[in-house]
Amino acid sequence: MTLLVVATGNPGKLREMQAYLADSGWELTLKPPELDVEETGETFAENACLKASQVAIATNNWAIADDSGLEVDALNGAPGVYSARYGNSDADRIARLLRTLGNNNQRGAQFVCAAAIARPDGTIALQALGVCRGEILNAPRGNGGFGYDPVFYVPEQNLTFAEMTSEVKRSVSHRGKAFANLLQQLPHIEM
Ligand code: IMP
């Protein structure tokens, strides 16, 4: 099996990617903890490519990275690539988002996830994107998930991300869609 280094320090993300790529024929492993890559890109795709590329070069292995966040229509796509840096905790970030939106009745939003795989020389072998449309509620609902999940409502399911089981969230979420797309492309990858 070919080794695929996951460009994250987060064991939760490693487990999630292992679930998506279970039958893909790749052996996933975490990046070395001392290896840090700054997310300086202006788009999710740029950040995913940057992280995959730099980790591939530093470890001389194939590497995979993803980058994701929330784009709110009425805020011109903010917080976008700054989603993780929008506050100091999930509660802070949600409070700031609801405060900023106020009574605005334009509540449309989308979660976006970009994923990229880089070859050991840093060149990008594959990219995938997943988008999930929804609406920002006026108050949180549900106890599951993480991040902005309790205020992100998906009309087709009549549930927020925080009210979904992880199976349902995986099937409709931006990350689930990005990885489904990545899996389809994997057999055609140029080694
Ligand atoms: P990153 O992809 O690890 O850089 O994280 C992006 C940030 O976007 C996270 O810290 C969350 O705040 C937010 N985010 C990304 N995906 C989700 C999700 O599925 N639910 C809730 N928040 C998310």
mmCIF file with all atom_site columns, C-alpha atoms and ligand atoms in Angstrom:
data_model
loop_
_atom_site.group_PDB
_atom_site.id
_atom_site.type_symbol
_atom_site.label_atom_id
_atom_site.label_alt_id
_atom_site.label_comp_id
_atom_site.label_asym_id
_atom_site.label_entity_id
_atom_site.label_seq_id
_atom_site.pdbx_PDB_ins_code
_atom_site.Cartn_x
_atom_site.Cartn_y
_atom_site.Cartn_z
_atom_site.occupancy
_atom_site.B_iso_or_equiv
_atom_site.pdbx_formal_charge
_atom_site.auth_seq_id
_atom_site.auth_comp_id
_atom_site.auth_asym_id
_atom_site.auth_atom_id
_atom_site.pdbx_PDB_model_num
ATOM   1   C CA  . MET A 1 1   ? 0.000   0.000  0.000   1.00 0.00 ? 1   MET A CA  1
ATOM   2   C CA  . THR A 1 2   ? 1.231   3.515  -0.764  1.00 0.00 ? 2   THR A CA  1
ATOM   3   C CA  . LEU A 1 3   ? 1.613   5.796  2.242   1.00 0.00 ? 3   LEU A CA  1
ATOM   4   C CA  . LEU A 1 4   ? -0.529  8.941  2.236   1.00 0.00 ? 4   LEU A CA  1
ATOM   5   C CA  . VAL A 1 5   ? 0.405   11.583 4.819   1.00 0.00 ? 5   VAL A CA  1
ATOM   6   C CA  . VAL A 1 6   ? -2.583  13.554 6.118   1.00 0.00 ? 6   VAL A CA  1
ATOM   7   C CA  . ALA A 1 7   ? -1.634  17.237 6.360   1.00 0.00 ? 7   ALA A CA  1
ATOM   8   C CA  . THR A 1 8   ? -3.286  17.802 9.728   1.00 0.00 ? 8   THR A CA  1
ATOM   9   C CA  . GLY A 1 9   ? -2.267  17.546 13.365  1.00 0.00 ? 9   GLY A CA  1
ATOM   10  C CA  . ASN A 1 10  ? -5.822  16.564 14.272  1.00 0.00 ? 10  ASN A CA  1
ATOM   11  C CA  . PRO A 1 11  ? -6.330  12.797 14.938  1.00 0.00 ? 11  PRO A CA  1
ATOM   12  C CA  . GLY A 1 12  ? -10.104 13.333 14.478  1.00 0.00 ? 12  GLY A CA  1
ATOM   13  C CA  . LYS A 1 13  ? -9.529  14.457 10.901  1.00 0.00 ? 13  LYS A CA  1
ATOM   14  C CA  . LEU A 1 14  ? -7.263  11.425 10.296  1.00 0.00 ? 14  LEU A CA  1
ATOM   15  C CA  . ARG A 1 15  ? -10.074 9.104  11.487  1.00 0.00 ? 15  ARG A CA  1
ATOM   16  C CA  . GLU A 1 16  ? -12.614 10.888 9.296   1.00 0.00 ? 16  GLU A CA  1
ATOM   17  C CA  . MET A 1 17  ? -10.374 10.618 6.217   1.00 0.00 ? 17  MET A CA  1
ATOM   18  C CA  . GLN A 1 18  ? -9.676  6.952  7.020   1.00 0.00 ? 18  GLN A CA  1
ATOM   19  C CA  . ALA A 1 19  ? -13.432 6.345  6.969   1.00 0.00 ? 19  ALA A CA  1
ATOM   20  C CA  . TYR A 1 20  ? -13.803 8.049  3.579   1.00 0.00 ? 20  TYR A CA  1
ATOM   21  C CA  . LEU A 1 21  ? -10.759 6.326  2.047   1.00 0.00 ? 21  LEU A CA  1
ATOM   22  C CA  . ALA A 1 22  ? -11.151 2.916  3.755   1.00 0.00 ? 22  ALA A CA  1
ATOM   23  C CA  . ASP A 1 23  ? -11.139 0.826  0.564   1.00 0.00 ? 23  ASP A CA  1
ATOM   24  C CA  . SER A 1 24  ? -8.924  3.078  -1.507  1.00 0.00 ? 24  SER A CA  1
ATOM   25  C CA  . GLY A 1 25  ? -5.695  1.071  -1.189  1.00 0.00 ? 25  GLY A CA  1
ATOM   26  C CA  . TRP A 1 26  ? -3.808  3.918  0.558   1.00 0.00 ? 26  TRP A CA  1
ATOM   27  C CA  . GLU A 1 27  ? -2.342  3.737  4.058   1.00 0.00 ? 27  GLU A CA  1
ATOM   28  C CA  . LEU A 1 28  ? -3.035  6.995  5.897   1.00 0.00 ? 28  LEU A CA  1
ATOM   29  C CA  . THR A 1 29  ? -0.763  8.480  8.557   1.00 0.00 ? 29  THR A CA  1
ATOM   30  C CA  . LEU A 1 30  ? -0.591  11.824 10.428  1.00 0.00 ? 30  LEU A CA  1
ATOM   31  C CA  . LYS A 1 31  ? 1.999   14.443 9.458   1.00 0.00 ? 31  LYS A CA  1
ATOM   32  C CA  . PRO A 1 32  ? 4.932   14.945 11.874  1.00 0.00 ? 32  PRO A CA  1
ATOM   33  C CA  . PRO A 1 33  ? 3.741   17.347 14.641  1.00 0.00 ? 33  PRO A CA  1
ATOM   34  C CA  . GLU A 1 34  ? 6.668   19.759 14.191  1.00 0.00 ? 34  GLU A CA  1
ATOM   35  C CA  . LEU A 1 35  ? 5.726   20.341 10.559  1.00 0.00 ? 35  LEU A CA  1
ATOM   36  C CA  . ASP A 1 36  ? 3.344   23.320 10.425  1.00 0.00 ? 36  ASP A CA  1
ATOM   37  C CA  . VAL A 1 37  ? 1.898   24.869 7.293   1.00 0.00 ? 37  VAL A CA  1
ATOM   38  C CA  . GLU A 1 38  ? 0.345   28.337 7.397   1.00 0.00 ? 38  GLU A CA  1
ATOM   39  C CA  . GLU A 1 39  ? -2.974  28.741 5.603   1.00 0.00 ? 39  GLU A CA  1
ATOM   40  C CA  . THR A 1 40  ? -2.068  31.830 3.580   1.00 0.00 ? 40  THR A CA  1
ATOM   41  C CA  . GLY A 1 41  ? -4.298  31.124 0.553   1.00 0.00 ? 41  GLY A CA  1
ATOM   42  C CA  . GLU A 1 42  ? -7.315  33.222 -0.421  1.00 0.00 ? 42  GLU A CA  1
ATOM   43  C CA  . THR A 1 43  ? -9.475  30.219 -1.352  1.00 0.00 ? 43  THR A CA  1
ATOM   44  C CA  . PHE A 1 44  ? -10.167 26.802 0.179   1.00 0.00 ? 44  PHE A CA  1
ATOM   45  C CA  . ALA A 1 45  ? -8.615  25.147 -2.886  1.00 0.00 ? 45  ALA A CA  1
ATOM   46  C CA  . GLU A 1 46  ? -5.408  27.220 -2.583  1.00 0.00 ? 46  GLU A CA  1
ATOM   47  C CA  . ASN A 1 47  ? -5.064  26.290 1.093   1.00 0.00 ? 47  ASN A CA  1
ATOM   48  C CA  . ALA A 1 48  ? -5.699  22.579 0.472   1.00 0.00 ? 48  ALA A CA  1
ATOM   49  C CA  . CYS A 1 49  ? -3.082  22.524 -2.328  1.00 0.00 ? 49  CYS A CA  1
ATOM   50  C CA  . LEU A 1 50  ? -0.590  24.521 -0.245  1.00 0.00 ? 50  LEU A CA  1
ATOM   51  C CA  . LYS A 1 51  ? -0.886  22.141 2.730   1.00 0.00 ? 51  LYS A CA  1
ATOM   52  C CA  . ALA A 1 52  ? -0.757  18.952 0.617   1.00 0.00 ? 52  ALA A CA  1
ATOM   53  C CA  . SER A 1 53  ? 2.223   20.225 -1.399  1.00 0.00 ? 53  SER A CA  1
ATOM   54  C CA  . GLN A 1 54  ? 4.324   21.389 1.533   1.00 0.00 ? 54  GLN A CA  1
ATOM   55  C CA  . VAL A 1 55  ? 3.729   18.243 3.592   1.00 0.00 ? 55  VAL A CA  1
ATOM   56  C CA  . ALA A 1 56  ? 4.515   16.044 0.552   1.00 0.00 ? 56  ALA A CA  1
ATOM   57  C CA  . ILE A 1 57  ? 7.829   17.824 -0.076  1.00 0.00 ? 57  ILE A CA  1
ATOM   58  C CA  . ALA A 1 58  ? 8.819   17.836 3.623   1.00 0.00 ? 58  ALA A CA  1
ATOM   59  C CA  . THR A 1 59  ? 8.086   14.102 4.101   1.00 0.00 ? 59  THR A CA  1
ATOM   60  C CA  . ASN A 1 60  ? 8.931   12.929 0.558   1.00 0.00 ? 60  ASN A CA  1
ATOM   61  C CA  . ASN A 1 61  ? 5.618   11.049 0.517   1.00 0.00 ? 61  ASN A CA  1
ATOM   62  C CA  . TRP A 1 62  ? 2.209   11.443 -1.098  1.00 0.00 ? 62  TRP A CA  1
ATOM   63  C CA  . ALA A 1 63  ? 0.100   13.828 1.015   1.00 0.00 ? 63  ALA A CA  1
ATOM   64  C CA  . ILE A 1 64  ? -3.573  14.749 1.330   1.00 0.00 ? 64  ILE A CA  1
ATOM   65  C CA  . ALA A 1 65  ? -5.074  17.939 2.771   1.00 0.00 ? 65  ALA A CA  1
ATOM   66  C CA  . ASP A 1 66  ? -8.454  19.570 3.033   1.00 0.00 ? 66  ASP A CA  1
ATOM   67  C CA  . ASP A 1 67  ? -9.634  23.045 3.885   1.00 0.00 ? 67  ASP A CA  1
ATOM   68  C CA  . SER A 1 68  ? -13.181 24.034 4.668   1.00 0.00 ? 68  SER A CA  1
ATOM   69  C CA  . GLY A 1 69  ? -15.372 26.802 5.992   1.00 0.00 ? 69  GLY A CA  1
ATOM   70  C CA  . LEU A 1 70  ? -18.658 28.641 5.926   1.00 0.00 ? 70  LEU A CA  1
ATOM   71  C CA  . GLU A 1 71  ? -19.617 31.264 3.309   1.00 0.00 ? 71  GLU A CA  1
ATOM   72  C CA  . VAL A 1 72  ? -22.608 33.451 4.193   1.00 0.00 ? 72  VAL A CA  1
ATOM   73  C CA  . ASP A 1 73  ? -24.387 35.122 1.248   1.00 0.00 ? 73  ASP A CA  1
ATOM   74  C CA  . ALA A 1 74  ? -25.371 38.329 3.096   1.00 0.00 ? 74  ALA A CA  1
ATOM   75  C CA  . LEU A 1 75  ? -21.764 38.735 4.325   1.00 0.00 ? 75  LEU A CA  1
ATOM   76  C CA  . ASN A 1 76  ? -20.289 38.440 0.820   1.00 0.00 ? 76  ASN A CA  1
ATOM   77  C CA  . GLY A 1 77  ? -18.905 34.986 1.578   1.00 0.00 ? 77  GLY A CA  1
ATOM   78  C CA  . ALA A 1 78  ? -17.475 35.755 5.047   1.00 0.00 ? 78  ALA A CA  1
ATOM   79  C CA  . PRO A 1 79  ? -16.170 34.212 7.241   1.00 0.00 ? 79  PRO A CA  1
ATOM   80  C CA  . GLY A 1 80  ? -14.929 31.961 4.381   1.00 0.00 ? 80  GLY A CA  1
ATOM   81  C CA  . VAL A 1 81  ? -11.271 30.945 4.719   1.00 0.00 ? 81  VAL A CA  1
ATOM   82  C CA  . TYR A 1 82  ? -11.252 32.759 8.075   1.00 0.00 ? 82  TYR A CA  1
ATOM   83  C CA  . SER A 1 83  ? -13.993 30.503 9.543   1.00 0.00 ? 83  SER A CA  1
ATOM   84  C CA  . ALA A 1 84  ? -11.672 28.908 12.114  1.00 0.00 ? 84  ALA A CA  1
ATOM   85  C CA  . ARG A 1 85  ? -10.210 32.322 13.070  1.00 0.00 ? 85  ARG A CA  1
ATOM   86  C CA  . TYR A 1 86  ? -13.597 34.130 13.392  1.00 0.00 ? 86  TYR A CA  1
ATOM   87  C CA  . GLY A 1 87  ? -13.553 33.779 17.203  1.00 0.00 ? 87  GLY A CA  1
ATOM   88  C CA  . ASN A 1 88  ? -11.761 32.002 20.042  1.00 0.00 ? 88  ASN A CA  1
ATOM   89  C CA  . SER A 1 89  ? -14.263 29.179 20.533  1.00 0.00 ? 89  SER A CA  1
ATOM   90  C CA  . ASP A 1 90  ? -17.190 27.598 18.659  1.00 0.00 ? 90  ASP A CA  1
ATOM   91  C CA  . ALA A 1 91  ? -19.592 29.563 20.915  1.00 0.00 ? 91  ALA A CA  1
ATOM   92  C CA  . ASP A 1 92  ? -17.722 32.825 20.174  1.00 0.00 ? 92  ASP A CA  1
ATOM   93  C CA  . ARG A 1 93  ? -17.755 32.207 16.445  1.00 0.00 ? 93  ARG A CA  1
ATOM   94  C CA  . ILE A 1 94  ? -21.491 31.420 16.398  1.00 0.00 ? 94  ILE A CA  1
ATOM   95  C CA  . ALA A 1 95  ? -22.287 34.465 18.577  1.00 0.00 ? 95  ALA A CA  1
ATOM   96  C CA  . ARG A 1 96  ? -20.291 36.756 16.269  1.00 0.00 ? 96  ARG A CA  1
ATOM   97  C CA  . LEU A 1 97  ? -21.990 35.311 13.183  1.00 0.00 ? 97  LEU A CA  1
ATOM   98  C CA  . LEU A 1 98  ? -25.521 35.770 14.619  1.00 0.00 ? 98  LEU A CA  1
ATOM   99  C CA  . ARG A 1 99  ? -24.657 39.283 15.856  1.00 0.00 ? 99  ARG A CA  1
ATOM   100 C CA  . THR A 1 100 ? -23.256 40.279 12.470  1.00 0.00 ? 100 THR A CA  1
ATOM   101 C CA  . LEU A 1 101 ? -26.275 38.935 10.577  1.00 0.00 ? 101 LEU A CA  1
ATOM   102 C CA  . GLY A 1 102 ? -28.717 40.514 13.066  1.00 0.00 ? 102 GLY A CA  1
ATOM   103 C CA  . ASN A 1 103 ? -32.261 40.605 11.704  1.00 0.00 ? 103 ASN A CA  1
ATOM   104 C CA  . ASN A 1 104 ? -31.163 40.328 8.089   1.00 0.00 ? 104 ASN A CA  1
ATOM   105 C CA  . ASN A 1 105 ? -33.673 37.987 6.473   1.00 0.00 ? 105 ASN A CA  1
ATOM   106 C CA  . GLN A 1 106 ? -31.270 36.943 3.740   1.00 0.00 ? 106 GLN A CA  1
ATOM   107 C CA  . ARG A 1 107 ? -30.015 33.794 5.548   1.00 0.00 ? 107 ARG A CA  1
ATOM   108 C CA  . GLY A 1 108 ? -28.545 31.729 2.673   1.00 0.00 ? 108 GLY A CA  1
ATOM   109 C CA  . ALA A 1 109 ? -25.111 30.181 3.255   1.00 0.00 ? 109 ALA A CA  1
ATOM   110 C CA  . GLN A 1 110 ? -22.916 27.314 2.164   1.00 0.00 ? 110 GLN A CA  1
ATOM   111 C CA  . PHE A 1 111 ? -20.249 25.102 3.613   1.00 0.00 ? 111 PHE A CA  1
ATOM   112 C CA  . VAL A 1 112 ? -17.375 24.472 1.210   1.00 0.00 ? 112 VAL A CA  1
ATOM   113 C CA  . CYS A 1 113 ? -14.658 21.837 1.401   1.00 0.00 ? 113 CYS A CA  1
ATOM   114 C CA  . ALA A 1 114 ? -11.648 21.581 -0.911  1.00 0.00 ? 114 ALA A CA  1
ATOM   115 C CA  . ALA A 1 115 ? -9.405  18.523 -0.877  1.00 0.00 ? 115 ALA A CA  1
ATOM   116 C CA  . ALA A 1 116 ? -6.093  17.958 -2.663  1.00 0.00 ? 116 ALA A CA  1
ATOM   117 C CA  . ILE A 1 117 ? -3.553  15.159 -3.041  1.00 0.00 ? 117 ILE A CA  1
ATOM   118 C CA  . ALA A 1 118 ? 0.088   15.979 -3.807  1.00 0.00 ? 118 ALA A CA  1
ATOM   119 C CA  . ARG A 1 119 ? 2.850   13.746 -5.160  1.00 0.00 ? 119 ARG A CA  1
ATOM   120 C CA  . PRO A 1 120 ? 6.129   13.424 -3.198  1.00 0.00 ? 120 PRO A CA  1
ATOM   121 C CA  . ASP A 1 121 ? 7.651   16.196 -5.386  1.00 0.00 ? 121 ASP A CA  1
ATOM   122 C CA  . GLY A 1 122 ? 4.846   18.581 -4.326  1.00 0.00 ? 122 GLY A CA  1
ATOM   123 C CA  . THR A 1 123 ? 2.954   18.646 -7.627  1.00 0.00 ? 123 THR A CA  1
ATOM   124 C CA  . ILE A 1 124 ? -0.827  18.378 -7.277  1.00 0.00 ? 124 ILE A CA  1
ATOM   125 C CA  . ALA A 1 125 ? -2.202  15.078 -8.575  1.00 0.00 ? 125 ALA A CA  1
ATOM   126 C CA  . LEU A 1 126 ? -5.852  15.597 -7.777  1.00 0.00 ? 126 LEU A CA  1
ATOM   127 C CA  . GLN A 1 127 ? -8.307  18.219 -6.475  1.00 0.00 ? 127 GLN A CA  1
ATOM   128 C CA  . ALA A 1 128 ? -11.941 17.951 -5.417  1.00 0.00 ? 128 ALA A CA  1
ATOM   129 C CA  . LEU A 1 129 ? -14.587 20.374 -4.150  1.00 0.00 ? 129 LEU A CA  1
ATOM   130 C CA  . GLY A 1 130 ? -17.799 19.814 -2.207  1.00 0.00 ? 130 GLY A CA  1
ATOM   131 C CA  . VAL A 1 131 ? -20.522 22.364 -1.420  1.00 0.00 ? 131 VAL A CA  1
ATOM   132 C CA  . CYS A 1 132 ? -23.546 22.088 0.875   1.00 0.00 ? 132 CYS A CA  1
ATOM   133 C CA  . ARG A 1 133 ? -26.197 24.851 0.719   1.00 0.00 ? 133 ARG A CA  1
ATOM   134 C CA  . GLY A 1 134 ? -28.257 25.788 3.732   1.00 0.00 ? 134 GLY A CA  1
ATOM   135 C CA  . GLU A 1 135 ? -29.537 28.639 5.908   1.00 0.00 ? 135 GLU A CA  1
ATOM   136 C CA  . ILE A 1 136 ? -28.272 30.328 9.065   1.00 0.00 ? 136 ILE A CA  1
ATOM   137 C CA  . LEU A 1 137 ? -30.853 30.049 11.866  1.00 0.00 ? 137 LEU A CA  1
ATOM   138 C CA  . ASN A 1 138 ? -31.470 32.842 14.407  1.00 0.00 ? 138 ASN A CA  1
ATOM   139 C CA  . ALA A 1 139 ? -30.517 30.566 17.303  1.00 0.00 ? 139 ALA A CA  1
ATOM   140 C CA  . PRO A 1 140 ? -28.576 27.284 17.690  1.00 0.00 ? 140 PRO A CA  1
ATOM   141 C CA  . ARG A 1 141 ? -30.405 23.929 17.413  1.00 0.00 ? 141 ARG A CA  1
ATOM   142 C CA  . GLY A 1 142 ? -29.037 20.454 18.207  1.00 0.00 ? 142 GLY A CA  1
ATOM   143 C CA  . ASN A 1 143 ? -26.165 19.020 20.216  1.00 0.00 ? 143 ASN A CA  1
ATOM   144 C CA  . GLY A 1 144 ? -24.089 17.035 17.713  1.00 0.00 ? 144 GLY A CA  1
ATOM   145 C CA  . GLY A 1 145 ? -21.239 17.994 15.427  1.00 0.00 ? 145 GLY A CA  1
ATOM   146 C CA  . PHE A 1 146 ? -18.832 20.883 15.922  1.00 0.00 ? 146 PHE A CA  1
ATOM   147 C CA  . GLY A 1 147 ? -18.138 24.432 14.767  1.00 0.00 ? 147 GLY A CA  1
ATOM   148 C CA  . TYR A 1 148 ? -21.078 26.218 13.155  1.00 0.00 ? 148 TYR A CA  1
ATOM   149 C CA  . ASP A 1 149 ? -23.201 23.013 12.988  1.00 0.00 ? 149 ASP A CA  1
ATOM   150 C CA  . PRO A 1 150 ? -26.010 24.161 15.389  1.00 0.00 ? 150 PRO A CA  1
ATOM   151 C CA  . VAL A 1 151 ? -26.875 27.234 13.280  1.00 0.00 ? 151 VAL A CA  1
ATOM   152 C CA  . PHE A 1 152 ? -26.532 25.608 9.836   1.00 0.00 ? 152 PHE A CA  1
ATOM   153 C CA  . TYR A 1 153 ? -29.957 24.360 8.704   1.00 0.00 ? 153 TYR A CA  1
ATOM   154 C CA  . VAL A 1 154 ? -30.402 22.138 5.633   1.00 0.00 ? 154 VAL A CA  1
ATOM   155 C CA  . PRO A 1 155 ? -33.997 22.529 4.286   1.00 0.00 ? 155 PRO A CA  1
ATOM   156 C CA  . GLU A 1 156 ? -33.985 19.197 2.355   1.00 0.00 ? 156 GLU A CA  1
ATOM   157 C CA  . GLN A 1 157 ? -33.410 17.308 5.632   1.00 0.00 ? 157 GLN A CA  1
ATOM   158 C CA  . ASN A 1 158 ? -35.357 19.740 7.820   1.00 0.00 ? 158 ASN A CA  1
ATOM   159 C CA  . LEU A 1 159 ? -32.421 19.479 10.255  1.00 0.00 ? 159 LEU A CA  1
ATOM   160 C CA  . THR A 1 160 ? -29.357 21.451 11.301  1.00 0.00 ? 160 THR A CA  1
ATOM   161 C CA  . PHE A 1 161 ? -25.957 19.763 10.900  1.00 0.00 ? 161 PHE A CA  1
ATOM   162 C CA  . ALA A 1 162 ? -25.970 19.430 14.725  1.00 0.00 ? 162 ALA A CA  1
ATOM   163 C CA  . GLU A 1 163 ? -29.258 17.474 14.603  1.00 0.00 ? 163 GLU A CA  1
ATOM   164 C CA  . MET A 1 164 ? -28.083 14.957 11.984  1.00 0.00 ? 164 MET A CA  1
ATOM   165 C CA  . THR A 1 165 ? -26.550 11.566 12.676  1.00 0.00 ? 165 THR A CA  1
ATOM   166 C CA  . SER A 1 166 ? -22.950 11.420 11.473  1.00 0.00 ? 166 SER A CA  1
ATOM   167 C CA  . GLU A 1 167 ? -24.046 9.111  8.612   1.00 0.00 ? 167 GLU A CA  1
ATOM   168 C CA  . VAL A 1 168 ? -26.611 11.623 7.356   1.00 0.00 ? 168 VAL A CA  1
ATOM   169 C CA  . LYS A 1 169 ? -24.206 14.537 7.782   1.00 0.00 ? 169 LYS A CA  1
ATOM   170 C CA  . ARG A 1 170 ? -21.544 12.612 5.814   1.00 0.00 ? 170 ARG A CA  1
ATOM   171 C CA  . SER A 1 171 ? -23.973 11.987 2.961   1.00 0.00 ? 171 SER A CA  1
ATOM   172 C CA  . VAL A 1 172 ? -25.071 15.626 2.553   1.00 0.00 ? 172 VAL A CA  1
ATOM   173 C CA  . SER A 1 173 ? -22.092 17.617 3.838   1.00 0.00 ? 173 SER A CA  1
ATOM   174 C CA  . HIS A 1 174 ? -19.505 19.589 1.877   1.00 0.00 ? 174 HIS A CA  1
ATOM   175 C CA  . ARG A 1 175 ? -16.767 17.252 3.189   1.00 0.00 ? 175 ARG A CA  1
ATOM   176 C CA  . GLY A 1 176 ? -18.718 14.108 2.275   1.00 0.00 ? 176 GLY A CA  1
ATOM   177 C CA  . LYS A 1 177 ? -19.281 15.438 -1.245  1.00 0.00 ? 177 LYS A CA  1
ATOM   178 C CA  . ALA A 1 178 ? -15.644 16.531 -1.688  1.00 0.00 ? 178 ALA A CA  1
ATOM   179 C CA  . PHE A 1 179 ? -14.379 13.095 -0.619  1.00 0.00 ? 179 PHE A CA  1
ATOM   180 C CA  . ALA A 1 180 ? -16.922 11.234 -2.769  1.00 0.00 ? 180 ALA A CA  1
ATOM   181 C CA  . ASN A 1 181 ? -15.623 13.245 -5.716  1.00 0.00 ? 181 ASN A CA  1
ATOM   182 C CA  . LEU A 1 182 ? -12.003 12.571 -4.722  1.00 0.00 ? 182 LEU A CA  1
ATOM   183 C CA  . LEU A 1 183 ? -12.689 8.810  -4.475  1.00 0.00 ? 183 LEU A CA  1
ATOM   184 C CA  . GLN A 1 184 ? -14.105 8.789  -8.012  1.00 0.00 ? 184 GLN A CA  1
ATOM   185 C CA  . GLN A 1 185 ? -10.931 10.417 -9.325  1.00 0.00 ? 185 GLN A CA  1
ATOM   186 C CA  . LEU A 1 186 ? -8.462  8.262  -7.335  1.00 0.00 ? 186 LEU A CA  1
ATOM   187 C CA  . PRO A 1 187 ? -8.305  5.285  -9.752  1.00 0.00 ? 187 PRO A CA  1
ATOM   188 C CA  . HIS A 1 188 ? -7.315  7.684  -12.559 1.00 0.00 ? 188 HIS A CA  1
ATOM   189 C CA  . ILE A 1 189 ? -4.496  9.387  -10.674 1.00 0.00 ? 189 ILE A CA  1
ATOM   190 C CA  . GLU A 1 190 ? -1.177  9.820  -12.556 1.00 0.00 ? 190 GLU A CA  1
ATOM   191 C CA  . MET A 1 191 ? 1.529   8.385  -10.263 1.00 0.00 ? 191 MET A CA  1
HETATM 192 P P1  . IMP B 2 .   ? -10.342 23.648 8.695   1.00 0.00 ? 1   IMP B P1  1
HETATM 193 O O1  . IMP B 2 .   ? -10.918 23.052 7.433   1.00 0.00 ? 1   IMP B O1  1
HETATM 194 O O2  . IMP B 2 .   ? -9.829  22.612 9.626   1.00 0.00 ? 1   IMP B O2  1
HETATM 195 O O3  . IMP B 2 .   ? -9.378  24.757 8.392   1.00 0.00 ? 1   IMP B O3  1
HETATM 196 O O4  . IMP B 2 .   ? -11.543 24.313 9.528   1.00 0.00 ? 1   IMP B O4  1
HETATM 197 C C1  . IMP B 2 .   ? -12.376 25.278 9.031   1.00 0.00 ? 1   IMP B C1  1
HETATM 198 C C2  . IMP B 2 .   ? -13.354 25.830 10.036  1.00 0.00 ? 1   IMP B C2  1
HETATM 199 O O5  . IMP B 2 .   ? -14.614 25.919 9.354   1.00 0.00 ? 1   IMP B O5  1
HETATM 200 C C3  . IMP B 2 .   ? -13.624 24.980 11.289  1.00 0.00 ? 1   IMP B C3  1
HETATM 201 O O6  . IMP B 2 .   ? -12.861 25.375 12.370  1.00 0.00 ? 1   IMP B O6  1
HETATM 202 C C4  . IMP B 2 .   ? -15.100 25.272 11.557  1.00 0.00 ? 1   IMP B C4  1
HETATM 203 O O7  . IMP B 2 .   ? -15.227 26.452 12.294  1.00 0.00 ? 1   IMP B O7  1
HETATM 204 C C5  . IMP B 2 .   ? -15.665 25.498 10.165  1.00 0.00 ? 1   IMP B C5  1
HETATM 205 N N1  . IMP B 2 .   ? -16.215 24.241 9.628   1.00 0.00 ? 1   IMP B N1  1
HETATM 206 C C6  . IMP B 2 .   ? -15.723 23.495 8.599   1.00 0.00 ? 1   IMP B C6  1
HETATM 207 N N2  . IMP B 2 .   ? -16.493 22.416 8.372   1.00 0.00 ? 1   IMP B N2  1
HETATM 208 C C7  . IMP B 2 .   ? -17.487 22.472 9.285   1.00 0.00 ? 1   IMP B C7  1
HETATM 209 C C8  . IMP B 2 .   ? -18.609 21.611 9.585   1.00 0.00 ? 1   IMP B C8  1
HETATM 210 O O8  . IMP B 2 .   ? -18.841 20.564 8.959   1.00 0.00 ? 1   IMP B O8  1
HETATM 211 N N3  . IMP B 2 .   ? -19.400 22.023 10.576  1.00 0.00 ? 1   IMP B N3  1
HETATM 212 C C9  . IMP B 2 .   ? -19.204 23.153 11.299  1.00 0.00 ? 1   IMP B C9  1
HETATM 213 N N4  . IMP B 2 .   ? -18.174 23.965 11.087  1.00 0.00 ? 1   IMP B N4  1
HETATM 214 C C10 . IMP B 2 .   ? -17.319 23.641 10.079  1.00 0.00 ? 1   IMP B C10 1
#
